[in-house]
Structures are given as C-alpha cells and as structure tokens.
PDB file of C-alpha atoms in Angstrom:
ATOM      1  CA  UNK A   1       5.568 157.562  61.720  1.00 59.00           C
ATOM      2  CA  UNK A   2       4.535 154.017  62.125  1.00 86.00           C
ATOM      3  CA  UNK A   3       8.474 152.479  62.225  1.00 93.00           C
ATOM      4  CA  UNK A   4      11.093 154.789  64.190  1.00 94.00           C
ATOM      5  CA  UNK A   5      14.470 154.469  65.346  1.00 95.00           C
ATOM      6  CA  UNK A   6      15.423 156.465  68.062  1.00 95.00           C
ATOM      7  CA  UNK A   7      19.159 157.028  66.800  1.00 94.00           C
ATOM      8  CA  UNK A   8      20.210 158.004  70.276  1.00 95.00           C
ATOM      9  CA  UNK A   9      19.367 154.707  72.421  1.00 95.00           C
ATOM     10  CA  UNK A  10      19.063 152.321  69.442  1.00 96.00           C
ATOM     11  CA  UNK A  11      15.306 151.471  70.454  1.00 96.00           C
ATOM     12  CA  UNK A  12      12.851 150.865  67.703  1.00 96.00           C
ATOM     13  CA  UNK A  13       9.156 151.956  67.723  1.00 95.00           C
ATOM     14  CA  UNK A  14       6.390 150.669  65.799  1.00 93.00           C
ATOM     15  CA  UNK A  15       3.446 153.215  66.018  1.00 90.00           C
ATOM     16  CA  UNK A  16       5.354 154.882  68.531  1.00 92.00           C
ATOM     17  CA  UNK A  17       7.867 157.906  68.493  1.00 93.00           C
ATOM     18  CA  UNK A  18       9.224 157.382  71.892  1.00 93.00           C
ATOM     19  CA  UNK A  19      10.055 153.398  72.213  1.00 93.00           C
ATOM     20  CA  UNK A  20      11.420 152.672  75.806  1.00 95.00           C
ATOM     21  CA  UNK A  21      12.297 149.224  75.399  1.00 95.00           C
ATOM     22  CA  UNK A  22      14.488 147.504  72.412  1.00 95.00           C
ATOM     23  CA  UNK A  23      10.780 147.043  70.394  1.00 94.00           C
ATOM     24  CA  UNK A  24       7.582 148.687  71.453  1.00 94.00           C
ATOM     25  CA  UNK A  25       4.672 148.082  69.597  1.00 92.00           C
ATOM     26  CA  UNK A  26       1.648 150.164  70.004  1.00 91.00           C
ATOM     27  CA  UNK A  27      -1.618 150.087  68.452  1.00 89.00           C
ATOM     28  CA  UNK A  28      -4.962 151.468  69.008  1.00 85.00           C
ATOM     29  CA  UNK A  29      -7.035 148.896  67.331  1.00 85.00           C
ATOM     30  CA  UNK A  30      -6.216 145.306  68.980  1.00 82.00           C
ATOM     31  CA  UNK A  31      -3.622 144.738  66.373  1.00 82.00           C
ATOM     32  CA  UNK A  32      -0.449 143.376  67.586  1.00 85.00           C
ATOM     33  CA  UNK A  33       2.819 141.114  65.987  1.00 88.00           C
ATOM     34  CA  UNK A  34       2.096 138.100  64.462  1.00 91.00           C
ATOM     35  CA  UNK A  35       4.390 134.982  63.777  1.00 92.00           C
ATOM     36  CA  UNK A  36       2.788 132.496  61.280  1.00 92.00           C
ATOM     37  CA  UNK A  37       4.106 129.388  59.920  1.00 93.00           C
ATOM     38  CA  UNK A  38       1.632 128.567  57.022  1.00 91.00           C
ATOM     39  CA  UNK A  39       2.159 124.813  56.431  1.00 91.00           C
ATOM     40  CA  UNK A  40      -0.413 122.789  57.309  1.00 89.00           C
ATOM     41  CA  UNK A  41       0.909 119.533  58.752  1.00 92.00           C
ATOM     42  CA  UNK A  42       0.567 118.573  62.324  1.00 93.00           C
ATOM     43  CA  UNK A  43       3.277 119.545  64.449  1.00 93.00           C
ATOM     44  CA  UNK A  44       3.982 122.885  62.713  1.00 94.00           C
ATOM     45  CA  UNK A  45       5.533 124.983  65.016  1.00 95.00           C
ATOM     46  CA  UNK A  46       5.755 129.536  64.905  1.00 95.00           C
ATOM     47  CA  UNK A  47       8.182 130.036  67.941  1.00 95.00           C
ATOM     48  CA  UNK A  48       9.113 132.837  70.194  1.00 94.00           C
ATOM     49  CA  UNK A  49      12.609 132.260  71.770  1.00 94.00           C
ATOM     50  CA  UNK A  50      13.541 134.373  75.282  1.00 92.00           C
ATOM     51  CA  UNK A  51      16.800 134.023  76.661  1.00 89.00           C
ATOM     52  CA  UNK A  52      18.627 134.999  79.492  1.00 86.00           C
ATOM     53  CA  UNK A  53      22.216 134.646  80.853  1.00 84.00           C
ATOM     54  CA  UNK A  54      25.326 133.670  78.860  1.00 79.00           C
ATOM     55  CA  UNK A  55      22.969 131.341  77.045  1.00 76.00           C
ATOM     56  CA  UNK A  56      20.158 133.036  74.700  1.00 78.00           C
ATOM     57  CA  UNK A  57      17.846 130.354  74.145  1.00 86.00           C
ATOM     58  CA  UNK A  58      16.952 129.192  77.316  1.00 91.00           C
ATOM     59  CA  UNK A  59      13.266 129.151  77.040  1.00 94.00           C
ATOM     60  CA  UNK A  60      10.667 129.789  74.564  1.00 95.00           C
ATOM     61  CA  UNK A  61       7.131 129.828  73.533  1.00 97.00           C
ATOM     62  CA  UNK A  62       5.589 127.921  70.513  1.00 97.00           C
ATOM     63  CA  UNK A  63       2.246 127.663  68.815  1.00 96.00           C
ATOM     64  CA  UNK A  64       1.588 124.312  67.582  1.00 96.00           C
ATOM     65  CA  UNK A  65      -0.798 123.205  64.765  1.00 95.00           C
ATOM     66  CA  UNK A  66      -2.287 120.024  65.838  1.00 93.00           C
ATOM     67  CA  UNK A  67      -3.753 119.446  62.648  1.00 88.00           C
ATOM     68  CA  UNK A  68      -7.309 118.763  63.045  1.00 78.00           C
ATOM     69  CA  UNK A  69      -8.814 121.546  61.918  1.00 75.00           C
ATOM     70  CA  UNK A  70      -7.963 124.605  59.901  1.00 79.00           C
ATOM     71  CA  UNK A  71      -7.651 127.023  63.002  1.00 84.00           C
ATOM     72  CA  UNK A  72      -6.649 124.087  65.849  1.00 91.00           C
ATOM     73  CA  UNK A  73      -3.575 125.594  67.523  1.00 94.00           C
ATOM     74  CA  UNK A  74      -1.528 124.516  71.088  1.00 96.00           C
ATOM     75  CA  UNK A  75       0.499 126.680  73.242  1.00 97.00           C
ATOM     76  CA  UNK A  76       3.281 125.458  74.516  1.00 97.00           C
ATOM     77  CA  UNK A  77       5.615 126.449  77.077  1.00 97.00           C
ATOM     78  CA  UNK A  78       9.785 125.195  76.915  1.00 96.00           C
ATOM     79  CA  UNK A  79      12.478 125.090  78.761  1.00 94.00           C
ATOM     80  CA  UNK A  80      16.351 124.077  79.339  1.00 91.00           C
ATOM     81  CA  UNK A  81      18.524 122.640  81.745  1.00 85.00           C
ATOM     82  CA  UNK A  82      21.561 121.709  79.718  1.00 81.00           C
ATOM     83  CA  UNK A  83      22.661 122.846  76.536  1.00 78.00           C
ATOM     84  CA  UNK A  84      22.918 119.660  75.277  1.00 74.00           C
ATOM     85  CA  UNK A  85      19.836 118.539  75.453  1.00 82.00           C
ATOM     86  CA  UNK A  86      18.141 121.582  73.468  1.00 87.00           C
ATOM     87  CA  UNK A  87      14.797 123.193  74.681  1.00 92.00           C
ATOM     88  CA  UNK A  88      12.215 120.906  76.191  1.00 93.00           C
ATOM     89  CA  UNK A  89       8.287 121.348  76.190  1.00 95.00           C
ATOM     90  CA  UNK A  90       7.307 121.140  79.818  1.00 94.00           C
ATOM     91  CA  UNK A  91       3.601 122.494  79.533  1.00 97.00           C
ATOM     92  CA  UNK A  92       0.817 122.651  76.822  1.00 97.00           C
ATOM     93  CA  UNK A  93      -2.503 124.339  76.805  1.00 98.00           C
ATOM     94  CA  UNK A  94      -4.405 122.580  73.367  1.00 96.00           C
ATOM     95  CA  UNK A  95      -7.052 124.642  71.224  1.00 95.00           C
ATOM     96  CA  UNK A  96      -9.570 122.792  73.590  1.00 94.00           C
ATOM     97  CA  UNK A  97      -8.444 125.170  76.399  1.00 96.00           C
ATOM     98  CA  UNK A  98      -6.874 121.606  78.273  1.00 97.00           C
ATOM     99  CA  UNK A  99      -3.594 122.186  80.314  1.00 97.00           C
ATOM    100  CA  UNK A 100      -1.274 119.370  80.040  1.00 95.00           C
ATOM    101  CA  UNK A 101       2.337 119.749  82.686  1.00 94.00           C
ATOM    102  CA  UNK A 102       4.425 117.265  81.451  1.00 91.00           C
ATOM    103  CA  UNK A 103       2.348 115.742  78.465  1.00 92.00           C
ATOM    104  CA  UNK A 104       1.493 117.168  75.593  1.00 93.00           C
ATOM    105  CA  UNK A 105      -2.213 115.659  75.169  1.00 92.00           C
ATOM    106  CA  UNK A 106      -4.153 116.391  78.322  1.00 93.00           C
ATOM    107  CA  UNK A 107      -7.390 115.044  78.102  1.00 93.00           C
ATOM    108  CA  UNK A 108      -9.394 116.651  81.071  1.00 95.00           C
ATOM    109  CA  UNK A 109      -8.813 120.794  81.806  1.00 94.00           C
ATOM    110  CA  UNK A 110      -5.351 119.960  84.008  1.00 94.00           C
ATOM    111  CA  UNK A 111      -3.312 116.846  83.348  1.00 93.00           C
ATOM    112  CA  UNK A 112      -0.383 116.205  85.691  1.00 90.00           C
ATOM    113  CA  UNK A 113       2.551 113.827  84.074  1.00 88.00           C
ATOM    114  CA  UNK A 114       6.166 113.415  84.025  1.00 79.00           C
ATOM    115  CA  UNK A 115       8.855 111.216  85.995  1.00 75.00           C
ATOM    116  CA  UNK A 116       9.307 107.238  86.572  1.00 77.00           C
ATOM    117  CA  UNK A 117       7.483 104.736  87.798  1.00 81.00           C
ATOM    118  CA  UNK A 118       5.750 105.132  91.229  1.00 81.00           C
ATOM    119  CA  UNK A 119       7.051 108.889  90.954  1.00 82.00           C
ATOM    120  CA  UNK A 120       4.657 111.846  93.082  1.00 80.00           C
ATOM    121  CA  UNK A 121       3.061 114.215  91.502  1.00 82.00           C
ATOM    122  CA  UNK A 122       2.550 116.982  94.384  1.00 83.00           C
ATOM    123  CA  UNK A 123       0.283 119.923  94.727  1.00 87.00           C
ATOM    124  CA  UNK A 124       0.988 121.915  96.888  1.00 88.00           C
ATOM    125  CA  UNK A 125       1.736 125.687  98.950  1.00 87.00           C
ATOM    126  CA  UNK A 126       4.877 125.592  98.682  1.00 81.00           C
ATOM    127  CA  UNK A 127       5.269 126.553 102.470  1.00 83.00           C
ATOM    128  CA  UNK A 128       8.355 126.372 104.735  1.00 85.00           C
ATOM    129  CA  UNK A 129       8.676 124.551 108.232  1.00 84.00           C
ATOM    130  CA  UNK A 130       7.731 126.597 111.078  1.00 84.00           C
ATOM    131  CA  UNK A 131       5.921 128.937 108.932  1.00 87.00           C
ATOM    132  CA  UNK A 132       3.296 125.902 106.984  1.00 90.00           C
ATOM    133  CA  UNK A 133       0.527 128.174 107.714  1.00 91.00           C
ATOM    134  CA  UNK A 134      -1.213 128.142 104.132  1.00 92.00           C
ATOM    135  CA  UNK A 135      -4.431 125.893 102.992  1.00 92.00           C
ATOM    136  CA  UNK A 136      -4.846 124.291  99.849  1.00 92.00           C
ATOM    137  CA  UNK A 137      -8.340 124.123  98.461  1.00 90.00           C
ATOM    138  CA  UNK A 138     -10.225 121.502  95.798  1.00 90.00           C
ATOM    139  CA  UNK A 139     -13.080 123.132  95.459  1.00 87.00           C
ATOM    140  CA  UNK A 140     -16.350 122.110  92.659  1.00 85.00           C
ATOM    141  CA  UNK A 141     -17.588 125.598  92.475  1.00 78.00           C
ATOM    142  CA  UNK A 142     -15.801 128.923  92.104  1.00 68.00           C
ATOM    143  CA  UNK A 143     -16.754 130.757  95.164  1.00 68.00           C
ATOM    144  CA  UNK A 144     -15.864 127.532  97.563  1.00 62.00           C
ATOM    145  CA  UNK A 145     -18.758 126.919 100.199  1.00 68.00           C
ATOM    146  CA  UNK A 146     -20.795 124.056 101.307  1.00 67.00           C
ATOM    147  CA  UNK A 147     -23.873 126.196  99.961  1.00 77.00           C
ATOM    148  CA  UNK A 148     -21.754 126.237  96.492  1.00 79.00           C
ATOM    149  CA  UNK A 149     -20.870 122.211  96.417  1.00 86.00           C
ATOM    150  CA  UNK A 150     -18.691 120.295  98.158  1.00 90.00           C
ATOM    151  CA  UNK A 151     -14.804 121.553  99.140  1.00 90.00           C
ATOM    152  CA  UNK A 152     -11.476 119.668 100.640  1.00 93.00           C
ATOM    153  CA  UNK A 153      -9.226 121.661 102.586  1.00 93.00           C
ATOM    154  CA  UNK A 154      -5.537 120.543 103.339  1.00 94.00           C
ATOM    155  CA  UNK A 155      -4.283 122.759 106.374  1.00 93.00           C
ATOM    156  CA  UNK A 156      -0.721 123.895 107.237  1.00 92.00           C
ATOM    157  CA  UNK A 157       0.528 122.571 110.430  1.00 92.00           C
ATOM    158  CA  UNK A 158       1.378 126.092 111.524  1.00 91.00           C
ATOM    159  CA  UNK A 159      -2.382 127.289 110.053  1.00 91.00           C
ATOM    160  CA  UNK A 160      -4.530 128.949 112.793  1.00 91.00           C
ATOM    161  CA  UNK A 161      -7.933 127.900 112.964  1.00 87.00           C
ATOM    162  CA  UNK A 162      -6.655 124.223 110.900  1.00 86.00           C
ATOM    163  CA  UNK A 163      -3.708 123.383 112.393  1.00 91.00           C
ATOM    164  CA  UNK A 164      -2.622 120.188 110.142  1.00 92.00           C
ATOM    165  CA  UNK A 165      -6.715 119.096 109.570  1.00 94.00           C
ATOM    166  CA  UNK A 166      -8.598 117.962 106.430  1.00 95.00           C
ATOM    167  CA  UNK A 167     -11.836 118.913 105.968  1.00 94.00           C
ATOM    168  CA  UNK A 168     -14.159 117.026 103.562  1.00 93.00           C
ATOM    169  CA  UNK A 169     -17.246 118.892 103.224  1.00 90.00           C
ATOM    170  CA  UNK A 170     -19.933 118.478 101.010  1.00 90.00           C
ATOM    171  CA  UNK A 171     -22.580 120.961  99.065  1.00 87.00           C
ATOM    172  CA  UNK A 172     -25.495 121.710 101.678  1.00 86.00           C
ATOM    173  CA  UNK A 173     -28.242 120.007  99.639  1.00 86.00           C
ATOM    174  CA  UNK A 174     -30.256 116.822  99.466  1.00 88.00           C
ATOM    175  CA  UNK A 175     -27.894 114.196  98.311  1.00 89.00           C
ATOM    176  CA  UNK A 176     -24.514 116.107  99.380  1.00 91.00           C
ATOM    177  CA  UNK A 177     -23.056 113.400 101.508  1.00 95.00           C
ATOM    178  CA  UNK A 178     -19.415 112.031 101.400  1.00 95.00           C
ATOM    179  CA  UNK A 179     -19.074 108.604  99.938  1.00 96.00           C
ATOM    180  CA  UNK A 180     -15.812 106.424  99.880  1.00 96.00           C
ATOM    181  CA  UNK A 181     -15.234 103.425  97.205  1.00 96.00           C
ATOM    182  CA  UNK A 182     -13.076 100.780  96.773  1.00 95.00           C
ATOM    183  CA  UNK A 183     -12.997  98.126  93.648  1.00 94.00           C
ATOM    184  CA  UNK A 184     -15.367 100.269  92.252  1.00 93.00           C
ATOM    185  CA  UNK A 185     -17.922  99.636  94.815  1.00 94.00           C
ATOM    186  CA  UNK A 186     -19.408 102.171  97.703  1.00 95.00           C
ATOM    187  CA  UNK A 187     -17.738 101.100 100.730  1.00 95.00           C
ATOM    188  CA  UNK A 188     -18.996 103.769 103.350  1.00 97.00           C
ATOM    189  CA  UNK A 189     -21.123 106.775 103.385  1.00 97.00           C
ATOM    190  CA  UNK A 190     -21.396 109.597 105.310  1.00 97.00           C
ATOM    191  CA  UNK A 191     -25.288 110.779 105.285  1.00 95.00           C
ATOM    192  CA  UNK A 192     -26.373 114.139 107.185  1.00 92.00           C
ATOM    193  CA  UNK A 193     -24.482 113.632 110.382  1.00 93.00           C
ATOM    194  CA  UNK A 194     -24.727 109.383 110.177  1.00 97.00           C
ATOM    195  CA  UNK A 195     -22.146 106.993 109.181  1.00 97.00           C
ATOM    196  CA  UNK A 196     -23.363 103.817 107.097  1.00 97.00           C
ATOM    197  CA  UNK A 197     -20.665 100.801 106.132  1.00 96.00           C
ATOM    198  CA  UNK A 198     -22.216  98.766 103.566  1.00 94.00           C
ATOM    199  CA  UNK A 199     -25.075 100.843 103.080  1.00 95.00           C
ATOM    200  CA  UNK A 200     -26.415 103.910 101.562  1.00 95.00           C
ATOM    201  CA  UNK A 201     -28.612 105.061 103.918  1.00 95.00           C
ATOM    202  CA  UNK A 202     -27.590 104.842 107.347  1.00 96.00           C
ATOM    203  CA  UNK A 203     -30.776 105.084 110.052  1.00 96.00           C
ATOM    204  CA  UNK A 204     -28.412 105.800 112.989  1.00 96.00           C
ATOM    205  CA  UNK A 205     -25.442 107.601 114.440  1.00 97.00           C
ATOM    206  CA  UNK A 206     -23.591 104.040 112.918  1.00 96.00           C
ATOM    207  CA  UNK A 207     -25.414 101.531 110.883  1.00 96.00           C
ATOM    208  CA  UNK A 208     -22.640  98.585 109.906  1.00 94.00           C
ATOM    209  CA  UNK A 209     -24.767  96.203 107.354  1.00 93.00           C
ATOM    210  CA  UNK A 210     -23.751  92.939 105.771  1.00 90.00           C
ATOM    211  CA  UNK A 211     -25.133  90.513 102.990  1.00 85.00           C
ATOM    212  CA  UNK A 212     -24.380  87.552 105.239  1.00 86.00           C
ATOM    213  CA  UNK A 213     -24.608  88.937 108.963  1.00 82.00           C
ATOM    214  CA  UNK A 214     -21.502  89.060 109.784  1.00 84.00           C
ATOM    215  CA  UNK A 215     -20.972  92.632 110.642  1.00 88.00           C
ATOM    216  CA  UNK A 216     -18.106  93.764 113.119  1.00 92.00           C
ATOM    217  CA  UNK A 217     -14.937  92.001 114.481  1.00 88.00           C
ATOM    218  CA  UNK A 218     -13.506  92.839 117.564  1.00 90.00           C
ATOM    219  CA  UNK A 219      -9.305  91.491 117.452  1.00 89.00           C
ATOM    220  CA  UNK A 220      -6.525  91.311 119.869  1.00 87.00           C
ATOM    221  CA  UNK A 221      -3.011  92.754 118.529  1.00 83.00           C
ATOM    222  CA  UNK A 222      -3.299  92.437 115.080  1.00 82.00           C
ATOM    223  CA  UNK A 223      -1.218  94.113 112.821  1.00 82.00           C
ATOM    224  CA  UNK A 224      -1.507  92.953 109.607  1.00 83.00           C
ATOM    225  CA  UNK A 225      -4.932  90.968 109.501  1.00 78.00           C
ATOM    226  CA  UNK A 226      -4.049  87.648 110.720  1.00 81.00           C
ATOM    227  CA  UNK A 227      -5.204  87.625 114.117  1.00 83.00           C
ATOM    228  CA  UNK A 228      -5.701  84.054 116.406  1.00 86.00           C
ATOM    229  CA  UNK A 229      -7.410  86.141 118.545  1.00 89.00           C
ATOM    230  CA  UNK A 230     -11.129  88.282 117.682  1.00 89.00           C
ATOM    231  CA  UNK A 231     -14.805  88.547 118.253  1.00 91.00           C
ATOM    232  CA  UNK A 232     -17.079  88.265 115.755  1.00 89.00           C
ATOM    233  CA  UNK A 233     -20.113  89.933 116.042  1.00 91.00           C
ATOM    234  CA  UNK A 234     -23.495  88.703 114.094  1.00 91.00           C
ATOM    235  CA  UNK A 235     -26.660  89.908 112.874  1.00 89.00           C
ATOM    236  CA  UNK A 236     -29.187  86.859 112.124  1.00 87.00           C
ATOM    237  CA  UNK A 237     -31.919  87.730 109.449  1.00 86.00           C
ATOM    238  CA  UNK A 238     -34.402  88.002 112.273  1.00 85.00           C
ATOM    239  CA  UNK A 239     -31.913  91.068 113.380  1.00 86.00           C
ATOM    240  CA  UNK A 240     -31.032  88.804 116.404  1.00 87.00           C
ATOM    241  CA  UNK A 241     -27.102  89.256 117.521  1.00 87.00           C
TER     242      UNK A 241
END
C-alpha cells in the first residue's frame, strides 16, 4: 500500500501500514515530501507552517527563491509574538550556506543584526549567578589549540581552573603573536613572551618606541588626560634619555 488510513486512530501512512503519528512518511530511497512553488521571481516563498497553542500559526519555515540563479534557494526560520503583527522572519541561512539572525542578507558565514541604535548584540552561555561556571570559545580552527591557531576564551566567574579570566592565545608558530590596532594602525604587539608599543618587533621584556622620542609619561591623578602634573620621559636619536 503506498497511502493508508488507519480507520481506527485516524493516522495516515505513506509507504507505511502502521503510521504512529498524524502523517508518517517512509521511504527507502532518500525520497521524501516536497513543497514547490514554481514561479520564478525573487522572493517566492514554499512554506511550512507549525503551530502550537490556541493559535496555529505561530511559527513556520519557508524556502525562499532569491532569484539569482535557477536553483538559488534561502531557508528561513519565523516566528510570532502577537497576532497582529503576523509571522516574522527572525533567521536566514542563503543558498551560499551564510547564516543571517536578524537580517536576511548575511554576508560573512554568521551575521548578527536586529534592535536600535547602540543596541548589544550578546553571545553568550547563557549561565546563571552562582552557578557561571561555563567558557565560551572563538576559536580559528575546529579542534581549538594553540598548535591549531589562535583561541579566546571568556571564563565563568564560578569556572574552576578560569575563574572570570580571558585568555588570548595565539597558534604556536612563527608569526602567531597577538597584535592590537586602533585607527587602523598596529598599536601594540605581543611577540613570543615580549611586549612592543609602537613597534613590531619588540627586542626586550618591554620595548616602548616613538617617531619623535618621546616615549613614556609618568602623571599624577589624572583621570581623564588632562594632567598639570607628569614626567615625560625621552629617547634622543643617539638613544640618550
């Protein structure tokens, strides 16, 4: 039989004489349901609506044509929160394989949008207080180690063995030191155990370098960076102080 309806529960099967859900489908080949809307302008939508609740139409999944190309299709993920206001996409993943949370044209493989001006966009655990024992981890390689690439960890307050710490660690490799920029310019370096501020390549434990010589200022109570009061310390060309 490849439809059956078990008269006794109402269930329907399709290759299957025992459904134990409303629908079953079972194949042997791969072969599943398919929902197509054949018109080929962008936006196109085939939807699968799920609903829970007094409501029935409370969330729903959609392929979208995005109408560049004859097989480019988006899936997209919706939602609601009133009835009013109708289903609302909240996450896309395009026929590039990009995730997009909150917009619907990522451009890099996870794009983070949504909410006002100066809004957050947080990351996180999703830990409790008292029990913030979990580690978040940014990691450039699958298996995370410094002999995979470079890592940040973001430690729990209640974590053993982290206890609130970020780690920064780069690949173990020639070249895998930690570099910080502002204005689009290197402003410090971290080099195999050696700190360097204005350069590169530090030679010792702390190598502070400067165009013009002056390298390090040494204030009294300031704040805000208008001390009276400071220090400053100068290298001449000659590397006198």
């Amino acid at each position: 039989n490849q439809l059956y309806v078990d008269t006794s529960t109402g269930n329907v099967g399709i290759g299957t004489t025992g459904p134990t859900d409303n629908l079953e489908i079972r194949t042997a080949t791969g072969k599943g349901m398919l929902i197509w809307n054949p018109t080929h302008t962008a936006g196109q939508t085939a939807r699968i609506t799920l609903g829970s609740g007094a409501y029935g139409d409370n969330t729903a999944i959609e392929s979208v044509y995005e109408g560049t190309g004859d097989a480019h299709g988006a899936l997209a993920f919706l939602t609601k929160d009133q009835i009013a206001l109708g289903l609302k996409e909240w996450m896309r993943i395009t026929s590039t394989g990009n995730v997009g949370i909150g917009t619907t044209g990522p451009t890099s493989l996870l794009s983070l949008s949504g909410g006002g001006a100066d809004s957050i966009a947080t990351i996180s655990t999703d830990t409790s207080d008292a029990s913030d024992n979990k580690m978040l981890r940014l990691a450039s390689s699958g298996a995370a180690g410094a002999t995979r690439g470079a890592y940040i960890d973001l430690n729990g307050n209640e974590r053993t063995g982290g206890t609130g710490r970020i780690d920064f660690v780069a690949g173990n490799v020639t070249g895998g030191d930690i570099a910080f920029s502002t204005t689009g310019a290197e402003a410090m370096r971290i080099k195999a155990g050696q700190v360097g501020i204005g350069t590169a390549a530090p030679d010792k434990a702390l190598e502070i370098n400067s165009a013009t010589g002056a390298c390090l200022r040494l204030t009294y109570n300031d704040a805000n960076g208008s001390a009276a009061n400071y220090v400053d310390l100068s290298v001449s060309s000659a590397g006198v102080l």
